[in-house]
Coordinates of C-alpha atoms and ligand atoms in Angstrom, one line a residue:
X1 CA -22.2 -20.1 17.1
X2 CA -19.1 -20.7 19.6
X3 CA -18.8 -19.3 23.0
X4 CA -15.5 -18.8 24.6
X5 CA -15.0 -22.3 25.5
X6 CA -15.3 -23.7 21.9
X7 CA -13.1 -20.7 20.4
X8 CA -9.9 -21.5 18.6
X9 CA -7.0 -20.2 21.2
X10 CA -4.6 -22.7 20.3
X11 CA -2.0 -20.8 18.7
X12 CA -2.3 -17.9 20.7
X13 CA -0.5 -18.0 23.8
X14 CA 2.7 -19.5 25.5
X15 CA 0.6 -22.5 25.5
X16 CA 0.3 -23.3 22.4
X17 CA 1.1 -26.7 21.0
X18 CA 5.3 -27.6 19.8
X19 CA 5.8 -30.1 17.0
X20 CA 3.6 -31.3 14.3
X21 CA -0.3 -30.5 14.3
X22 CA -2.4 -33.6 15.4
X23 CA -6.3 -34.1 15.8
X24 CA -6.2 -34.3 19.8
X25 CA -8.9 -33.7 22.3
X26 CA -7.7 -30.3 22.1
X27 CA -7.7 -29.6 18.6
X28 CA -11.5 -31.4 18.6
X29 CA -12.9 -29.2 21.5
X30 CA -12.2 -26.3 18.9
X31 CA -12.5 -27.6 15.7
X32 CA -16.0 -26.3 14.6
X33 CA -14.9 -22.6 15.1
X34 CA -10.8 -23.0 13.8
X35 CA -12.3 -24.8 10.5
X36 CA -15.0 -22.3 9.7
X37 CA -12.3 -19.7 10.8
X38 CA -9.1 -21.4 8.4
X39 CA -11.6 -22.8 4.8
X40 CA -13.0 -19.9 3.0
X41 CA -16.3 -21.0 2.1
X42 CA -16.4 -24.1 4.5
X43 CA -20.3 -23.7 5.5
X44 CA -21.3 -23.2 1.9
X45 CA -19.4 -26.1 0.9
X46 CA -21.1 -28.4 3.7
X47 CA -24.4 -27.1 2.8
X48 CA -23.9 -28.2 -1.0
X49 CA -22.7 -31.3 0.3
X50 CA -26.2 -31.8 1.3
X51 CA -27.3 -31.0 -2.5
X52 CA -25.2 -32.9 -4.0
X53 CA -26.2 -36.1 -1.7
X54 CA -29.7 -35.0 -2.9
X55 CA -28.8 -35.3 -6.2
X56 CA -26.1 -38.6 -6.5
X57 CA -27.2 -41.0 -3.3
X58 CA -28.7 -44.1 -4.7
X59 CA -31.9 -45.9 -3.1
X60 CA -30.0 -49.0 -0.9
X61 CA -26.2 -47.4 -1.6
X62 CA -23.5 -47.0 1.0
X63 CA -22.6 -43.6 1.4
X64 CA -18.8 -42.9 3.2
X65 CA -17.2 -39.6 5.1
X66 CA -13.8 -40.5 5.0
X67 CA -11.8 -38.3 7.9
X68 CA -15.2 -37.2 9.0
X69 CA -13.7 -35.0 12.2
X70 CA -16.8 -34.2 14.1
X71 CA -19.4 -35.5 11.4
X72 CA -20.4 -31.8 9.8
X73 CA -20.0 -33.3 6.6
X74 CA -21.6 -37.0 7.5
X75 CA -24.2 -35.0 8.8
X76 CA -24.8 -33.1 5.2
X77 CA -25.0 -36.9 3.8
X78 CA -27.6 -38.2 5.8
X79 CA -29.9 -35.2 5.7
X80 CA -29.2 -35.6 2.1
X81 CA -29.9 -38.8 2.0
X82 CA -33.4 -39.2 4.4
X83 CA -35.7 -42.1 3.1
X84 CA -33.5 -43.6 0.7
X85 CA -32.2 -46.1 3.3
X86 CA -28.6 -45.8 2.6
X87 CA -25.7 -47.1 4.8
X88 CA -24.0 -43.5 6.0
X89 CA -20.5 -44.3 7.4
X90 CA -18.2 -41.5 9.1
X91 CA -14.5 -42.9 9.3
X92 CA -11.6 -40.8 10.9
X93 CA -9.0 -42.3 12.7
X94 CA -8.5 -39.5 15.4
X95 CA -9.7 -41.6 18.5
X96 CA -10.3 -37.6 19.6
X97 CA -12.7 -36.0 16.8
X98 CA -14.4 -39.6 16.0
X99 CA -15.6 -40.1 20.0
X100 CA -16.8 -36.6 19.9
X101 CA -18.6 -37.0 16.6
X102 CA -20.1 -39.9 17.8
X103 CA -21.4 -38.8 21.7
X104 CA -22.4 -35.4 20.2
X105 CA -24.4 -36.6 17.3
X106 CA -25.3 -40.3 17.6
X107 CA -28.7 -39.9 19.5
X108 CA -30.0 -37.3 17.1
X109 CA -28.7 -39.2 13.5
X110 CA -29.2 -43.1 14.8
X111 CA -28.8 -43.8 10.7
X112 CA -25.0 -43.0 10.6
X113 CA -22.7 -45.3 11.9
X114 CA -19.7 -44.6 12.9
X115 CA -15.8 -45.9 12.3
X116 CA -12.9 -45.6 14.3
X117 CA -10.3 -46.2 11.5
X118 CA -7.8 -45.5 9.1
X119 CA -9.2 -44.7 5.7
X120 CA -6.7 -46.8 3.9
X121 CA -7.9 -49.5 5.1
X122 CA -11.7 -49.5 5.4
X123 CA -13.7 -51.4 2.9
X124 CA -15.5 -49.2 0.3
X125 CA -18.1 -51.4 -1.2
X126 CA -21.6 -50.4 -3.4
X127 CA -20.9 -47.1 -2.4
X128 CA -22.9 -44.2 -4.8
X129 CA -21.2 -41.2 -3.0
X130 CA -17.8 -40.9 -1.0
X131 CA -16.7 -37.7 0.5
X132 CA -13.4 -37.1 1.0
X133 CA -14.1 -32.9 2.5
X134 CA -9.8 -31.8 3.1
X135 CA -8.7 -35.9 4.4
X136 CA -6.6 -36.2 1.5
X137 CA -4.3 -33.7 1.8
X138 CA -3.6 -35.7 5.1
X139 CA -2.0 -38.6 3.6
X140 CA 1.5 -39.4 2.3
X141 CA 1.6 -38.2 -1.5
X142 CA 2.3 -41.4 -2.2
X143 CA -0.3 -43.2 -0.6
X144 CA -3.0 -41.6 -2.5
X145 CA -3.5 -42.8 -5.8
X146 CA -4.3 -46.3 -4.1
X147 CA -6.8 -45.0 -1.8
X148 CA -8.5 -42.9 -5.5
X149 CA -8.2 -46.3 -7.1
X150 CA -10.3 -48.3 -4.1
X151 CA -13.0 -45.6 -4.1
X152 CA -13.2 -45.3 -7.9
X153 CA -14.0 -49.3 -7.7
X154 CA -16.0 -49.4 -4.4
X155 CA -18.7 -46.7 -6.8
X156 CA -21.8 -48.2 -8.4
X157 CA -22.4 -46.8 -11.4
X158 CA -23.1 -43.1 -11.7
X159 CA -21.6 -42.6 -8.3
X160 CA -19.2 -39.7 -7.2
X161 CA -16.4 -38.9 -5.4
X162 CA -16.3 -35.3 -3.8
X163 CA -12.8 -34.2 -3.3
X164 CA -12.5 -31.4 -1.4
X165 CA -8.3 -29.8 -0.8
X166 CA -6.2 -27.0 -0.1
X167 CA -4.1 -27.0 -3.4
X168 CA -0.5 -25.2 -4.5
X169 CA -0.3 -22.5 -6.4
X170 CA 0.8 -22.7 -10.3
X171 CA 3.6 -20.3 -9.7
X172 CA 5.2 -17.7 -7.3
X173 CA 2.9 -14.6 -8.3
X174 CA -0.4 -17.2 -8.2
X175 CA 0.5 -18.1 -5.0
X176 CA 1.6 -15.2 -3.4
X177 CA -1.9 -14.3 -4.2
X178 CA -3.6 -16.8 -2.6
X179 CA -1.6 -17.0 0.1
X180 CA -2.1 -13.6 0.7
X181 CA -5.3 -13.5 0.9
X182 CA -5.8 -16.9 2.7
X183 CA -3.9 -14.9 5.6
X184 CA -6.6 -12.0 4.9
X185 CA -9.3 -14.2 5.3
X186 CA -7.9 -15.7 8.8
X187 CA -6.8 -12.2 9.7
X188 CA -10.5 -11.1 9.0
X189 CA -11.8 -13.7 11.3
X190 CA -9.8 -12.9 14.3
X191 CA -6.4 -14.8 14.2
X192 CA -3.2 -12.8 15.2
X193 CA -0.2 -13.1 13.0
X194 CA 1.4 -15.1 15.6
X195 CA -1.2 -17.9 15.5
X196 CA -1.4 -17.7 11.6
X197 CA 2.3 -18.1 11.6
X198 CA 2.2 -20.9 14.4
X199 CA -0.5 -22.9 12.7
X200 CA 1.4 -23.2 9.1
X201 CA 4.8 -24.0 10.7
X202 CA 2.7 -27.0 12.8
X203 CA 0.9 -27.5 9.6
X204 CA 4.3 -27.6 7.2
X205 CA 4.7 -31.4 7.4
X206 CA 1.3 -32.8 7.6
X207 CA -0.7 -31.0 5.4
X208 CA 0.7 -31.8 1.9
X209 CA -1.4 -29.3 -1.0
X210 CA -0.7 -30.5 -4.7
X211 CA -1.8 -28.4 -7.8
X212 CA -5.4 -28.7 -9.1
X213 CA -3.2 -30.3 -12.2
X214 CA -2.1 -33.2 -10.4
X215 CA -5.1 -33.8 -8.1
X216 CA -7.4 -33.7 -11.9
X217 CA -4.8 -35.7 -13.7
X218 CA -4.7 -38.3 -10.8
X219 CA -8.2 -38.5 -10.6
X220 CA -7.9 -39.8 -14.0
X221 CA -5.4 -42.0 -13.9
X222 CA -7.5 -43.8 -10.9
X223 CA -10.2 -44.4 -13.3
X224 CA -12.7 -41.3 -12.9
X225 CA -14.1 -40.9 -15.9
X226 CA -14.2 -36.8 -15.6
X227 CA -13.5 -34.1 -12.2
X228 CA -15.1 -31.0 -12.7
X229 CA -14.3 -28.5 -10.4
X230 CA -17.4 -27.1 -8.4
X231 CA -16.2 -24.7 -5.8
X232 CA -13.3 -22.6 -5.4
X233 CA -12.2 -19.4 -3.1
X234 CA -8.4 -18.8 -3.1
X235 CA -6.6 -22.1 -2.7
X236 CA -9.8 -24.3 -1.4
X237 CA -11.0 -26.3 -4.2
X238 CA -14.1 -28.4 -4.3
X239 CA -14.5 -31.5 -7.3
X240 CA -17.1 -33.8 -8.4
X241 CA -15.1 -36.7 -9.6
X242 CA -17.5 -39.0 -11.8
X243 CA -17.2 -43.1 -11.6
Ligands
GEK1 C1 -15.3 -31.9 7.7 N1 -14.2 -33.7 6.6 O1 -15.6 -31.3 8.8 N2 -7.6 -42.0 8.2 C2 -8.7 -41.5 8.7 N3 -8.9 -40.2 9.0 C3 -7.8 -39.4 8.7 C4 -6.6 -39.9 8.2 C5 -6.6 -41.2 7.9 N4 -5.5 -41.8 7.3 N5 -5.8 -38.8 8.0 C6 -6.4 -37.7 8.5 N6 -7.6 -38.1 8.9 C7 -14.2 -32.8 7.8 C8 -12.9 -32.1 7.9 S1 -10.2 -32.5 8.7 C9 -9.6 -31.2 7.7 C10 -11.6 -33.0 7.8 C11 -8.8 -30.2 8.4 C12 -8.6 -37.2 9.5 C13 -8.1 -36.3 10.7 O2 -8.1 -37.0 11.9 C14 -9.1 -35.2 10.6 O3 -10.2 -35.4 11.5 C15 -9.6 -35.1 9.2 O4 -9.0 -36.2 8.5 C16 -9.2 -33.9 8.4 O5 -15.9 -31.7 6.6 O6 -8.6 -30.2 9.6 O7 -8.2 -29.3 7.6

């Protein structure tokens, strides 16, 4: 799919980025490859994306990507939803990945509009289907409830929420299981120890997993009348959470 230039080197050499990880124009030039690379079962979860949009997008609805990166899953929503003349938004507040989204995809999908923006703060209005494909794990614990809260009142009726997250373990012997084989999976796909090792330390403070407990039980504490859990492959969770 990727040639050279779009292949994930970041972590590999002398090079390679110091401090926290950010969405940059580097990270954006190789995000396609490093995400399909890093989330077991990624493109399978993209493609049922595109079911599920099928299924849930109402005739007239707004339909939101929030922390869209380069649009693969906004993409899945508008192909999803062809003819029903909803409002597809991509939002991701990475000037980087959003400006790439837009230039690479904007003349072929004129239907999906695009936002600049931090997904705290947009308005989330008539909505029948918000995606939220590995954003939340982004945000401050804290400031996630809230955010759960707005979408869960933004739905029309019968509208979902897809939450897709890298979770935490149970225990020790769960997660030295997953973990394991999450380092399996990236070892299978190329990545040296040294860049698996480099990535988590950049990744330590900004990506914040939480048990499938908590993310379930918070789901219903914002008001979600059931989460079911849809896909899973190690510690990569997909839900359907139901207005
Ligand atoms: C995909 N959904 O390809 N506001 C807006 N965007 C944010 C915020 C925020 N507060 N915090 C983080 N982001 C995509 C993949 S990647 C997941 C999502 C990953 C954005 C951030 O800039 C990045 O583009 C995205 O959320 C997370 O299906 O890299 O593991």
């Amino acid at each position: 799919m990727n040639d050279r230039r779009n292949a994930d080197r970041l972590f590999a050499d002398h090079a390679a980025p110091k401090g926290d990880f950010v969405f940059d124009e580097a990270v954006a030039a190789v995000f396609p490859d490093m995400i399909k690379r890093s989330v077991p079962g990624y493109p399978a979860i993209i493609n049922m994306i595109q079911l599920l949009t099928e299924r849930y997008a109402q005739p007239g609805s707004a339909v939101l990507d929030l922390g869209c990166s380069l649009g693969a899953s906004t993409v899945a929503l508008a192909l999803g939803c062809d003819g029903r003349d909803c409002r597809v938004t991509g939002v991701d507040n990475a000037p980087a990945m959003l400006e790439r989204a837009q230039s690479t995809l904007a003349t072929r999908y004129p239907q999906i509009r695009w936002l600049c923006a931090d997904i705290r703060e947009v308005p989330i209005e008539d909505a029948s289907l918000v995606v939220l494909n590995f954003t939340l794990q982004f945000l401050p614990p804290d400031d996630r409830l809230t955010l759960l809260r707005r979408i869960r009142a933004g739905l029309r009726p019968g509208g979902i929420l897809i939450l897709s997250e890298k979770i935490a373990a149970r225990d020790e012997v769960e997660e030295d299981l997953l973990a394991e084989m999450h380092h399996a999976f990236k070892r299978a796909n190329g990545y040296s120890e040294l860049e698996i090792s480099r990535k988590r330390t950049a990744l330590e403070k900004v990506l914040l997993p939480e048990s499938l407990d908590l993310h379930q039980a918070r789901l219903e504490n914002a008001g979600f009348s059931r989460s079911d859990l849809w896909f899973r492959c190690f510690n990569f969770v997909s839900l359907v959470a139901r207005r």
